[in-house]
């Protein structure tokens, strides 16, 4: 069933935010690459791709419902490099912003009794818990390392092993 115009607008804002998240992660990847940490850079690039998958899930959902997806304007990522800790703090802050936006979308859908979007939004609520937890754990380990070179290089090696992502929407509710 087609969703209301106001819900469509809220979904489109979420699509734009997911693309913004992708650009933010892409910029953060550049920052750590400049610090000669290619494993972390690869991890952040994969995360940038995953955000495109998220946007595609919302786009597919609107399309399946007979609604129209439209990407809004996106400002340049406001990201300061400087330290590995600052990079992952920026990543966590952005994830928290996305999580709150998904919660708000869920609340709006519930208010309208839009049951058809519930599986997708529930999937995203769980996904956000996972994403925040993953970034928070990396940040915690970076704090433990406390700028110790060998420690950073070990974490960098570990993060290089993340499986290669695709930008296709292939898992979870679409
Ligand atoms: Fe699509 Fe990392 O939130």
PDB file of C-alpha atoms and ligand atoms in Angstrom:
ATOM      1  CA  UNK A   1       0.000   0.000   0.000  1.00  0.00           C
ATOM      2  CA  UNK A   2       1.226   3.462  -0.894  1.00  0.00           C
ATOM      3  CA  UNK A   3       2.504   5.437   2.084  1.00  0.00           C
ATOM      4  CA  UNK A   4       1.311   8.946   2.910  1.00  0.00           C
ATOM      5  CA  UNK A   5       3.004  11.998   1.401  1.00  0.00           C
ATOM      6  CA  UNK A   6       4.337  13.046   4.806  1.00  0.00           C
ATOM      7  CA  UNK A   7       5.852   9.632   5.484  1.00  0.00           C
ATOM      8  CA  UNK A   8       7.343   9.584   1.980  1.00  0.00           C
ATOM      9  CA  UNK A   9       9.020  12.888   2.784  1.00  0.00           C
ATOM     10  CA  UNK A  10      10.447  11.464   6.018  1.00  0.00           C
ATOM     11  CA  UNK A  11      11.732   8.374   4.184  1.00  0.00           C
ATOM     12  CA  UNK A  12      13.376  10.587   1.583  1.00  0.00           C
ATOM     13  CA  UNK A  13      15.112  12.544   4.342  1.00  0.00           C
ATOM     14  CA  UNK A  14      16.417   9.219   5.670  1.00  0.00           C
ATOM     15  CA  UNK A  15      17.678   8.239   2.209  1.00  0.00           C
ATOM     16  CA  UNK A  16      19.569  11.518   2.035  1.00  0.00           C
ATOM     17  CA  UNK A  17      20.997  10.943   5.524  1.00  0.00           C
ATOM     18  CA  UNK A  18      22.260   7.470   4.538  1.00  0.00           C
ATOM     19  CA  UNK A  19      24.057   8.967   1.535  1.00  0.00           C
ATOM     20  CA  UNK A  20      25.442  11.667   3.830  1.00  0.00           C
ATOM     21  CA  UNK A  21      26.704   8.882   6.133  1.00  0.00           C
ATOM     22  CA  UNK A  22      28.393   7.267   3.150  1.00  0.00           C
ATOM     23  CA  UNK A  23      30.200  10.485   2.234  1.00  0.00           C
ATOM     24  CA  UNK A  24      31.200  11.011   5.865  1.00  0.00           C
ATOM     25  CA  UNK A  25      32.736   7.524   6.063  1.00  0.00           C
ATOM     26  CA  UNK A  26      34.449   8.054   2.715  1.00  0.00           C
ATOM     27  CA  UNK A  27      36.032  11.261   3.985  1.00  0.00           C
ATOM     28  CA  UNK A  28      37.057   9.562   7.249  1.00  0.00           C
ATOM     29  CA  UNK A  29      38.716   6.821   5.161  1.00  0.00           C
ATOM     30  CA  UNK A  30      40.732   9.516   3.408  1.00  0.00           C
ATOM     31  CA  UNK A  31      41.802  10.950   6.770  1.00  0.00           C
ATOM     32  CA  UNK A  32      43.173   7.644   8.112  1.00  0.00           C
ATOM     33  CA  UNK A  33      44.731   6.786   4.762  1.00  0.00           C
ATOM     34  CA  UNK A  34      46.684  10.035   5.138  1.00  0.00           C
ATOM     35  CA  UNK A  35      47.873   8.686   8.516  1.00  0.00           C
ATOM     36  CA  UNK A  36      49.246   5.569   6.748  1.00  0.00           C
ATOM     37  CA  UNK A  37      46.644   3.235   8.224  1.00  0.00           C
ATOM     38  CA  UNK A  38      45.384   1.362   5.133  1.00  0.00           C
ATOM     39  CA  UNK A  39      43.478  -1.306   7.091  1.00  0.00           C
ATOM     40  CA  UNK A  40      41.327   1.272   8.863  1.00  0.00           C
ATOM     41  CA  UNK A  41      40.917   3.148   5.588  1.00  0.00           C
ATOM     42  CA  UNK A  42      39.642  -0.028   3.908  1.00  0.00           C
ATOM     43  CA  UNK A  43      37.263  -0.683   6.831  1.00  0.00           C
ATOM     44  CA  UNK A  44      35.846   2.841   6.578  1.00  0.00           C
ATOM     45  CA  UNK A  45      35.482   2.551   2.786  1.00  0.00           C
ATOM     46  CA  UNK A  46      33.504  -0.669   3.225  1.00  0.00           C
ATOM     47  CA  UNK A  47      31.345   1.152   5.748  1.00  0.00           C
ATOM     48  CA  UNK A  48      30.799   3.913   3.171  1.00  0.00           C
ATOM     49  CA  UNK A  49      29.563   1.205   0.755  1.00  0.00           C
ATOM     50  CA  UNK A  50      27.293  -0.257   3.416  1.00  0.00           C
ATOM     51  CA  UNK A  51      25.622   3.119   3.862  1.00  0.00           C
ATOM     52  CA  UNK A  52      24.785   3.076   0.143  1.00  0.00           C
ATOM     53  CA  UNK A  53      23.184  -0.341   0.697  1.00  0.00           C
ATOM     54  CA  UNK A  54      21.114   1.240   3.475  1.00  0.00           C
ATOM     55  CA  UNK A  55      19.998   4.046   1.176  1.00  0.00           C
ATOM     56  CA  UNK A  56      19.125   1.456  -1.492  1.00  0.00           C
ATOM     57  CA  UNK A  57      16.973  -0.489   0.962  1.00  0.00           C
ATOM     58  CA  UNK A  58      14.876   2.620   1.623  1.00  0.00           C
ATOM     59  CA  UNK A  59      14.737   3.491  -2.089  1.00  0.00           C
ATOM     60  CA  UNK A  60      13.571  -0.054  -2.939  1.00  0.00           C
ATOM     61  CA  UNK A  61      10.936   0.102  -0.219  1.00  0.00           C
ATOM     62  CA  UNK A  62       9.495   3.373  -1.557  1.00  0.00           C
ATOM     63  CA  UNK A  63       9.515   1.978  -5.075  1.00  0.00           C
ATOM     64  CA  UNK A  64       7.788  -1.258  -3.954  1.00  0.00           C
ATOM     65  CA  UNK A  65       5.101   0.794  -2.226  1.00  0.00           C
ATOM     66  CA  UNK A  66       4.384   2.915  -5.307  1.00  0.00           C
ATOM     67  CA  UNK A  67       6.045   5.966  -3.757  1.00  0.00           C
ATOM     68  CA  UNK A  68       8.736   8.146  -5.230  1.00  0.00           C
ATOM     69  CA  UNK A  69      12.272   8.218  -3.828  1.00  0.00           C
ATOM     70  CA  UNK A  70      14.198  11.455  -4.215  1.00  0.00           C
ATOM     71  CA  UNK A  71      17.700  12.170  -2.958  1.00  0.00           C
ATOM     72  CA  UNK A  72      18.010  15.556  -1.271  1.00  0.00           C
ATOM     73  CA  UNK A  73      20.991  17.859  -1.201  1.00  0.00           C
ATOM     74  CA  UNK A  74      23.984  16.827   0.854  1.00  0.00           C
ATOM     75  CA  UNK A  75      26.565  19.198   2.304  1.00  0.00           C
ATOM     76  CA  UNK A  76      30.264  18.375   2.270  1.00  0.00           C
ATOM     77  CA  UNK A  77      31.155  16.152   5.236  1.00  0.00           C
ATOM     78  CA  UNK A  78      32.209  18.179   8.253  1.00  0.00           C
ATOM     79  CA  UNK A  79      35.075  16.003   9.297  1.00  0.00           C
ATOM     80  CA  UNK A  80      38.315  16.878  11.017  1.00  0.00           C
ATOM     81  CA  UNK A  81      41.100  14.323  10.905  1.00  0.00           C
ATOM     82  CA  UNK A  82      43.980  14.954  13.230  1.00  0.00           C
ATOM     83  CA  UNK A  83      43.909  11.689  15.153  1.00  0.00           C
ATOM     84  CA  UNK A  84      42.556   8.175  14.789  1.00  0.00           C
ATOM     85  CA  UNK A  85      40.471   8.756  17.894  1.00  0.00           C
ATOM     86  CA  UNK A  86      38.894  11.896  16.381  1.00  0.00           C
ATOM     87  CA  UNK A  87      38.036   9.924  13.222  1.00  0.00           C
ATOM     88  CA  UNK A  88      36.187   7.183  15.096  1.00  0.00           C
ATOM     89  CA  UNK A  89      34.535   9.680  17.447  1.00  0.00           C
ATOM     90  CA  UNK A  90      33.148  11.392  14.329  1.00  0.00           C
ATOM     91  CA  UNK A  91      31.973   8.001  13.010  1.00  0.00           C
ATOM     92  CA  UNK A  92      30.199   7.199  16.287  1.00  0.00           C
ATOM     93  CA  UNK A  93      28.566  10.637  16.451  1.00  0.00           C
ATOM     94  CA  UNK A  94      27.208  10.160  12.928  1.00  0.00           C
ATOM     95  CA  UNK A  95      25.880   6.686  13.746  1.00  0.00           C
ATOM     96  CA  UNK A  96      24.101   8.105  16.796  1.00  0.00           C
ATOM     97  CA  UNK A  97      22.516  10.771  14.600  1.00  0.00           C
ATOM     98  CA  UNK A  98      21.348   8.107  12.130  1.00  0.00           C
ATOM     99  CA  UNK A  99      19.971   5.940  14.962  1.00  0.00           C
ATOM    100  CA  UNK A 100      17.879   8.792  16.315  1.00  0.00           C
ATOM    101  CA  UNK A 101      16.607   9.550  12.836  1.00  0.00           C
ATOM    102  CA  UNK A 102      15.511   5.904  12.362  1.00  0.00           C
ATOM    103  CA  UNK A 103      13.751   5.959  15.749  1.00  0.00           C
ATOM    104  CA  UNK A 104      11.940   9.121  14.703  1.00  0.00           C
ATOM    105  CA  UNK A 105      10.954   7.515  11.396  1.00  0.00           C
ATOM    106  CA  UNK A 106       9.632   4.483  13.287  1.00  0.00           C
ATOM    107  CA  UNK A 107       7.608   6.754  15.592  1.00  0.00           C
ATOM    108  CA  UNK A 108       6.135   8.600  12.591  1.00  0.00           C
ATOM    109  CA  UNK A 109       5.219   5.334  10.855  1.00  0.00           C
ATOM    110  CA  UNK A 110       3.603   3.996  14.038  1.00  0.00           C
ATOM    111  CA  UNK A 111       1.634   7.205  14.499  1.00  0.00           C
ATOM    112  CA  UNK A 112       0.190   6.745  11.031  1.00  0.00           C
ATOM    113  CA  UNK A 113      -0.422   3.030  11.549  1.00  0.00           C
ATOM    114  CA  UNK A 114       1.817   2.292   8.560  1.00  0.00           C
ATOM    115  CA  UNK A 115       2.294  -1.423   9.250  1.00  0.00           C
ATOM    116  CA  UNK A 116       3.940  -2.133   5.891  1.00  0.00           C
ATOM    117  CA  UNK A 117       7.117  -0.271   6.812  1.00  0.00           C
ATOM    118  CA  UNK A 118       7.449  -1.973  10.194  1.00  0.00           C
ATOM    119  CA  UNK A 119       9.676  -4.949   9.131  1.00  0.00           C
ATOM    120  CA  UNK A 120      12.107  -2.637   7.334  1.00  0.00           C
ATOM    121  CA  UNK A 121      12.271  -0.136  10.190  1.00  0.00           C
ATOM    122  CA  UNK A 122      12.657  -2.907  12.792  1.00  0.00           C
ATOM    123  CA  UNK A 123      15.575  -4.274  10.768  1.00  0.00           C
ATOM    124  CA  UNK A 124      17.151  -0.817  10.770  1.00  0.00           C
ATOM    125  CA  UNK A 125      16.669  -0.380  14.529  1.00  0.00           C
ATOM    126  CA  UNK A 126      18.625  -3.609  15.113  1.00  0.00           C
ATOM    127  CA  UNK A 127      21.203  -2.675  12.496  1.00  0.00           C
ATOM    128  CA  UNK A 128      21.853   0.635  14.248  1.00  0.00           C
ATOM    129  CA  UNK A 129      22.396  -1.073  17.612  1.00  0.00           C
ATOM    130  CA  UNK A 130      24.994  -3.249  15.879  1.00  0.00           C
ATOM    131  CA  UNK A 131      26.645  -0.379  14.012  1.00  0.00           C
ATOM    132  CA  UNK A 132      26.943   1.803  17.106  1.00  0.00           C
ATOM    133  CA  UNK A 133      28.306  -1.106  19.111  1.00  0.00           C
ATOM    134  CA  UNK A 134      30.931  -1.964  16.464  1.00  0.00           C
ATOM    135  CA  UNK A 135      32.211   1.608  16.170  1.00  0.00           C
ATOM    136  CA  UNK A 136      32.097   2.069  19.943  1.00  0.00           C
ATOM    137  CA  UNK A 137      34.231  -1.048  20.432  1.00  0.00           C
ATOM    138  CA  UNK A 138      36.809   0.144  17.886  1.00  0.00           C
ATOM    139  CA  UNK A 139      36.891   3.516  19.630  1.00  0.00           C
ATOM    140  CA  UNK A 140      37.365   1.834  23.013  1.00  0.00           C
ATOM    141  CA  UNK A 141      40.314  -0.146  21.663  1.00  0.00           C
ATOM    142  CA  UNK A 142      41.841   2.994  20.142  1.00  0.00           C
ATOM    143  CA  UNK A 143      41.628   4.653  23.563  1.00  0.00           C
ATOM    144  CA  UNK A 144      43.312   1.629  25.171  1.00  0.00           C
ATOM    145  CA  UNK A 145      46.101   1.780  22.589  1.00  0.00           C
ATOM    146  CA  UNK A 146      46.585   5.465  23.413  1.00  0.00           C
ATOM    147  CA  UNK A 147      48.702   6.314  20.354  1.00  0.00           C
ATOM    148  CA  UNK A 148      51.055   3.382  20.834  1.00  0.00           C
ATOM    149  CA  UNK A 149      52.435   2.747  17.308  1.00  0.00           C
ATOM    150  CA  UNK A 150      52.655  -1.063  17.393  1.00  0.00           C
ATOM    151  CA  UNK A 151      49.172  -1.256  18.939  1.00  0.00           C
ATOM    152  CA  UNK A 152      47.701   0.926  16.198  1.00  0.00           C
ATOM    153  CA  UNK A 153      49.419  -1.118  13.487  1.00  0.00           C
ATOM    154  CA  UNK A 154      48.037  -4.349  14.984  1.00  0.00           C
ATOM    155  CA  UNK A 155      44.500  -2.941  15.014  1.00  0.00           C
ATOM    156  CA  UNK A 156      45.014  -1.625  11.491  1.00  0.00           C
ATOM    157  CA  UNK A 157      46.005  -5.131  10.291  1.00  0.00           C
ATOM    158  CA  UNK A 158      42.968  -6.620  11.988  1.00  0.00           C
ATOM    159  CA  UNK A 159      40.592  -4.106  10.418  1.00  0.00           C
ATOM    160  CA  UNK A 160      41.987  -4.811   6.946  1.00  0.00           C
ATOM    161  CA  UNK A 161      40.366  -8.250   7.033  1.00  0.00           C
ATOM    162  CA  UNK A 162      36.768  -6.997   6.855  1.00  0.00           C
ATOM    163  CA  UNK A 163      34.981  -8.825   4.011  1.00  0.00           C
ATOM    164  CA  UNK A 164      34.497  -6.816   0.829  1.00  0.00           C
ATOM    165  CA  UNK A 165      31.077  -5.161   0.682  1.00  0.00           C
ATOM    166  CA  UNK A 166      28.766  -4.646  -2.251  1.00  0.00           C
ATOM    167  CA  UNK A 167      26.440  -1.705  -2.712  1.00  0.00           C
ATOM    168  CA  UNK A 168      23.606  -3.996  -3.847  1.00  0.00           C
ATOM    169  CA  UNK A 169      20.670  -4.451  -1.513  1.00  0.00           C
ATOM    170  CA  UNK A 170      21.030  -8.198  -0.869  1.00  0.00           C
ATOM    171  CA  UNK A 171      20.348  -8.820   2.825  1.00  0.00           C
ATOM    172  CA  UNK A 172      17.539  -8.169   5.281  1.00  0.00           C
ATOM    173  CA  UNK A 173      14.157  -6.619   4.523  1.00  0.00           C
ATOM    174  CA  UNK A 174      14.112  -4.367   1.485  1.00  0.00           C
TER     175      UNK A 174
HETATM  176 FE1  LIG B   1      23.109   3.485   7.751  1.00  0.00          FE
HETATM  177 FE2  LIG B   1      25.598   3.389   9.674  1.00  0.00          FE
HETATM  178  O1  LIG B   1      23.812   3.791   9.371  1.00  0.00           O
END
